[in-house]
């Protein structure tokens, strides 16, 4: 069981003086929380971190400082999230059975969610992702005109960690435009399952999210 931690984004919407993974959350950089939690998980054997260009060294030092002995490699990420995950996957050995991909931007990673996605694989399932029901009514629009009201019961907001049969993810993750790994596997015809998500898996996107996430720690 391998984990790829996607931490290579620039954090443009946060607009800080450094990449999002190295923004302070409490006493530590944001990356520390998800890294330590993956390292502590009994479901994960080894971790590959995708770091922003020029931040590989700080990422390695942070892993050492935290005593994260499962970190096997730290790669330089790519231009998009899909590129970063692919570059990380290249460091996962061919005999790995399962790869769990997680966003460093979602620091509040509970081990129970890792367990849910990992144990949902098998029986023909190629992937498993955490999802939450959508509380609001969702419309599809063209400009400001509503063209469709979507059936809410059929919608889920999906999160990471996302678990995949390693070979299936490797084969599916071509191209750069996937906003999540599941989309690549779905498009390749893979069977991806949704399991119960966790509202604490908030993604830090803008400055307000930092306070919300800090309150959950
Ligand atoms: N990510 C990555 N490599 C990229 C882009 C994103 O590894 N080239 C990672 C981010 O580090 C983050 C996750 O993918 O953990 C989700 O991306 P997002 O929240 O969009 O982060 P950023 O791309 O950094 O933020 P922004 O889009 O505001 O620039
Ligand atoms: Mg982004």
Short mmCIF file of C-alpha atoms and ligand atoms in Angstrom, two decimals:
data_model
loop_
_atom_site.label_atom_id
_atom_site.label_comp_id
_atom_site.label_asym_id
_atom_site.label_seq_id
_atom_site.Cartn_x
_atom_site.Cartn_y
_atom_site.Cartn_z
CA UNK A 1 0.00 0.00 0.00
CA UNK A 2 1.57 3.20 -1.22
CA UNK A 3 0.48 6.80 -0.77
CA UNK A 4 1.13 9.69 -3.12
CA UNK A 5 0.78 13.03 -1.35
CA UNK A 6 0.04 15.82 -3.83
CA UNK A 7 1.62 18.93 -2.33
CA UNK A 8 3.10 20.61 -5.41
CA UNK A 9 0.47 23.29 -6.06
CA UNK A 10 1.38 26.97 -5.93
CA UNK A 11 -1.70 28.01 -3.96
CA UNK A 12 -2.58 30.86 -6.26
CA UNK A 13 -6.02 31.43 -4.72
CA UNK A 14 -4.48 31.62 -1.25
CA UNK A 15 -2.15 34.31 -2.56
CA UNK A 16 0.59 33.86 0.05
CA UNK A 17 4.35 34.38 -0.30
CA UNK A 18 4.98 30.63 -0.54
CA UNK A 19 3.30 27.49 -1.89
CA UNK A 20 0.16 26.40 -0.04
CA UNK A 21 1.77 23.25 1.42
CA UNK A 22 4.20 25.47 3.36
CA UNK A 23 1.70 27.96 4.73
CA UNK A 24 1.58 27.89 8.52
CA UNK A 25 -1.22 25.92 10.12
CA UNK A 26 -0.74 26.20 13.89
CA UNK A 27 2.92 25.50 14.63
CA UNK A 28 3.73 23.63 11.41
CA UNK A 29 3.52 23.97 7.64
CA UNK A 30 0.18 22.76 6.26
CA UNK A 31 1.91 19.72 4.71
CA UNK A 32 2.97 18.41 8.14
CA UNK A 33 -0.53 17.41 9.21
CA UNK A 34 -1.43 15.11 6.31
CA UNK A 35 2.12 13.76 6.09
CA UNK A 36 2.22 12.78 9.77
CA UNK A 37 -1.24 11.24 9.57
CA UNK A 38 -0.39 9.15 6.49
CA UNK A 39 2.84 8.07 8.14
CA UNK A 40 1.00 7.00 11.29
CA UNK A 41 -1.62 5.01 9.38
CA UNK A 42 -1.44 1.24 9.63
CA UNK A 43 -2.94 1.10 6.12
CA UNK A 44 0.04 2.82 4.48
CA UNK A 45 3.46 1.22 3.97
CA UNK A 46 5.30 3.93 2.03
CA UNK A 47 4.79 7.51 0.92
CA UNK A 48 5.88 9.58 -2.09
CA UNK A 49 5.58 13.35 -1.72
CA UNK A 50 5.19 15.61 -4.77
CA UNK A 51 6.65 18.96 -3.73
CA UNK A 52 6.62 22.34 -5.49
CA UNK A 53 9.73 23.17 -7.55
CA UNK A 54 12.51 24.43 -5.21
CA UNK A 55 10.65 23.09 -2.13
CA UNK A 56 11.85 19.47 -2.32
CA UNK A 57 14.54 20.04 0.31
CA UNK A 58 12.20 21.67 2.86
CA UNK A 59 9.74 18.82 2.28
CA UNK A 60 12.41 16.19 2.99
CA UNK A 61 13.60 18.08 6.08
CA UNK A 62 10.04 18.35 7.35
CA UNK A 63 9.52 14.59 6.94
CA UNK A 64 12.75 13.95 8.87
CA UNK A 65 11.80 16.43 11.58
CA UNK A 66 8.42 14.73 12.00
CA UNK A 67 10.04 11.28 12.05
CA UNK A 68 8.04 10.15 9.03
CA UNK A 69 10.03 7.00 8.27
CA UNK A 70 7.67 5.85 5.53
CA UNK A 71 8.61 8.65 3.13
CA UNK A 72 10.41 6.84 0.35
CA UNK A 73 10.79 9.65 -2.19
CA UNK A 74 10.13 13.31 -2.73
CA UNK A 75 9.64 14.33 -6.36
CA UNK A 76 9.28 17.70 -8.02
CA UNK A 77 5.64 18.15 -8.98
CA UNK A 78 4.35 19.15 -12.39
CA UNK A 79 2.25 21.92 -13.90
CA UNK A 80 -1.09 20.34 -12.96
CA UNK A 81 -2.26 18.10 -10.14
CA UNK A 82 -2.51 15.15 -12.55
CA UNK A 83 1.09 15.74 -13.66
CA UNK A 84 2.26 15.84 -10.04
CA UNK A 85 0.44 12.60 -9.19
CA UNK A 86 1.89 10.92 -12.29
CA UNK A 87 5.42 12.03 -11.34
CA UNK A 88 4.84 10.66 -7.84
CA UNK A 89 3.46 7.39 -9.23
CA UNK A 90 6.68 6.92 -11.19
CA UNK A 91 8.41 6.41 -7.81
CA UNK A 92 5.93 3.74 -6.72
CA UNK A 93 7.40 0.29 -7.42
CA UNK A 94 5.69 -1.89 -10.04
CA UNK A 95 4.70 -4.51 -7.44
CA UNK A 96 2.65 -2.07 -5.35
CA UNK A 97 -0.94 -3.32 -5.03
CA UNK A 98 -2.79 -0.18 -4.03
CA UNK A 99 -2.08 3.53 -4.31
CA UNK A 100 -3.81 6.07 -2.10
CA UNK A 101 -3.67 9.60 -3.50
CA UNK A 102 -4.21 12.46 -1.07
CA UNK A 103 -4.18 16.27 -1.29
CA UNK A 104 -1.89 18.03 1.18
CA UNK A 105 -4.52 20.80 1.02
CA UNK A 106 -6.83 18.52 3.09
CA UNK A 107 -4.92 18.29 6.37
CA UNK A 108 -7.58 16.79 8.63
CA UNK A 109 -7.14 13.21 7.46
CA UNK A 110 -8.76 10.66 9.75
CA UNK A 111 -7.48 7.08 9.61
CA UNK A 112 -11.07 5.83 9.36
CA UNK A 113 -11.40 7.44 5.90
CA UNK A 114 -8.20 5.77 4.72
CA UNK A 115 -9.64 2.48 5.97
CA UNK A 116 -12.95 3.07 4.17
CA UNK A 117 -11.37 3.74 0.76
CA UNK A 118 -8.77 0.98 0.98
CA UNK A 119 -11.15 -1.73 2.15
CA UNK A 120 -13.70 -0.79 -0.54
CA UNK A 121 -11.36 -2.07 -3.27
CA UNK A 122 -11.59 -5.64 -4.56
CA UNK A 123 -14.71 -7.41 -5.89
CA UNK A 124 -14.17 -5.69 -9.23
CA UNK A 125 -13.77 -2.17 -7.85
CA UNK A 126 -10.79 -0.31 -9.32
CA UNK A 127 -11.09 2.75 -7.15
CA UNK A 128 -12.83 4.16 -4.08
CA UNK A 129 -13.31 7.79 -3.13
CA UNK A 130 -14.89 9.54 -0.13
CA UNK A 131 -18.03 11.48 -1.01
CA UNK A 132 -20.58 13.63 0.79
CA UNK A 133 -24.19 14.34 -0.15
CA UNK A 134 -24.92 17.77 -1.61
CA UNK A 135 -27.10 19.83 0.73
CA UNK A 136 -27.93 22.55 -1.81
CA UNK A 137 -29.88 22.30 -5.03
CA UNK A 138 -27.40 22.38 -7.90
CA UNK A 139 -28.14 24.05 -11.25
CA UNK A 140 -26.31 23.77 -14.52
CA UNK A 141 -25.92 27.16 -16.17
CA UNK A 142 -24.89 28.77 -19.43
CA UNK A 143 -23.70 32.24 -18.48
CA UNK A 144 -26.33 33.36 -15.98
CA UNK A 145 -29.17 31.33 -17.48
CA UNK A 146 -30.13 28.13 -15.69
CA UNK A 147 -30.44 25.29 -18.17
CA UNK A 148 -30.95 22.39 -15.81
CA UNK A 149 -31.67 21.48 -12.20
CA UNK A 150 -29.66 18.40 -11.32
CA UNK A 151 -31.17 15.55 -9.28
CA UNK A 152 -29.57 16.13 -5.89
CA UNK A 153 -29.85 12.51 -4.75
CA UNK A 154 -27.52 11.49 -7.56
CA UNK A 155 -24.82 14.03 -6.66
CA UNK A 156 -21.81 13.69 -4.35
CA UNK A 157 -19.00 16.08 -3.50
CA UNK A 158 -15.86 13.98 -3.59
CA UNK A 159 -12.72 14.34 -1.53
CA UNK A 160 -9.34 12.67 -1.09
CA UNK A 161 -7.86 10.23 -0.01
CA UNK A 162 -8.74 8.24 -3.14
CA UNK A 163 -7.61 4.60 -3.35
CA UNK A 164 -6.93 2.72 -6.57
CA UNK A 165 -5.64 -0.59 -7.81
CA UNK A 166 -2.13 0.63 -8.64
CA UNK A 167 -1.92 -0.73 -12.20
CA UNK A 168 -5.32 0.69 -13.09
CA UNK A 169 -4.38 4.19 -11.93
CA UNK A 170 -1.04 4.04 -13.72
CA UNK A 171 -2.70 3.07 -17.00
CA UNK A 172 -5.50 5.64 -16.68
CA UNK A 173 -3.55 8.70 -15.60
CA UNK A 174 -2.50 10.03 -18.98
CA UNK A 175 -3.15 13.68 -19.83
CA UNK A 176 -2.95 16.67 -17.53
CA UNK A 177 -6.48 17.93 -17.14
CA UNK A 178 -8.04 15.59 -14.58
CA UNK A 179 -9.16 17.49 -11.49
CA UNK A 180 -9.13 14.24 -9.53
CA UNK A 181 -7.67 10.80 -10.15
CA UNK A 182 -11.07 9.13 -10.10
CA UNK A 183 -12.07 11.09 -13.22
CA UNK A 184 -9.14 9.58 -15.12
CA UNK A 185 -10.03 6.05 -13.99
CA UNK A 186 -13.75 6.59 -14.78
CA UNK A 187 -12.88 7.86 -18.27
CA UNK A 188 -10.73 4.79 -18.86
CA UNK A 189 -13.75 2.60 -18.06
CA UNK A 190 -12.71 1.72 -14.50
CA UNK A 191 -15.26 1.04 -11.77
CA UNK A 192 -14.96 3.64 -9.02
CA UNK A 193 -17.01 3.46 -5.87
CA UNK A 194 -18.05 6.21 -3.47
CA UNK A 195 -17.73 5.57 0.25
CA UNK A 196 -18.76 7.80 3.14
CA UNK A 197 -16.70 11.01 3.18
CA UNK A 198 -15.71 13.14 6.13
CA UNK A 199 -16.81 16.77 6.52
CA UNK A 200 -13.52 17.48 8.32
CA UNK A 201 -11.63 16.78 5.09
CA UNK A 202 -12.09 20.42 4.10
CA UNK A 203 -9.76 21.61 1.38
CA UNK A 204 -7.78 24.75 2.10
CA UNK A 205 -8.35 26.94 -0.95
CA UNK A 206 -8.48 30.51 0.34
CA UNK A 207 -7.42 32.29 3.53
CA UNK A 208 -10.78 31.78 5.27
CA UNK A 209 -10.42 28.01 4.91
CA UNK A 210 -7.24 28.12 7.03
CA UNK A 211 -9.19 29.29 10.09
CA UNK A 212 -11.92 26.71 9.50
CA UNK A 213 -9.39 23.90 9.22
CA UNK A 214 -7.35 25.14 12.22
CA UNK A 215 -10.53 24.94 14.32
CA UNK A 216 -10.81 21.23 13.46
CA UNK A 217 -7.33 20.29 14.67
N1 LIG B 1 -1.34 20.05 -6.63
C1 LIG B 1 -0.15 19.46 -7.06
N2 LIG B 1 0.46 19.89 -8.21
C2 LIG B 1 -0.10 20.88 -8.96
C3 LIG B 1 -1.33 21.47 -8.54
C4 LIG B 1 -1.92 21.03 -7.37
O1 LIG B 1 0.37 18.57 -6.38
N3 LIG B 1 0.52 21.28 -10.06
C5 LIG B 1 -1.92 19.63 -5.35
C6 LIG B 1 -1.96 20.79 -4.36
O2 LIG B 1 -0.70 20.93 -3.70
C7 LIG B 1 -3.11 20.41 -3.45
C8 LIG B 1 -3.99 19.55 -4.33
O3 LIG B 1 -3.25 19.23 -5.50
O4 LIG B 1 -2.69 19.65 -2.34
C9 LIG B 1 -5.29 20.26 -4.68
O5 LIG B 1 -5.01 21.41 -5.49
P1 LIG B 1 -5.47 22.89 -5.17
O6 LIG B 1 -6.28 22.94 -3.92
O7 LIG B 1 -6.02 23.48 -6.42
O8 LIG B 1 -4.06 23.59 -4.78
P2 LIG B 1 -3.23 24.63 -5.63
O9 LIG B 1 -3.24 24.22 -7.06
O10 LIG B 1 -1.94 24.78 -4.95
O11 LIG B 1 -4.07 25.97 -5.41
P3 LIG B 1 -4.53 27.02 -6.55
O12 LIG B 1 -5.38 26.21 -7.52
O13 LIG B 1 -5.27 28.07 -5.81
O14 LIG B 1 -3.25 27.51 -7.18
MG1 LIG B 2 -5.08 24.18 -8.21
#
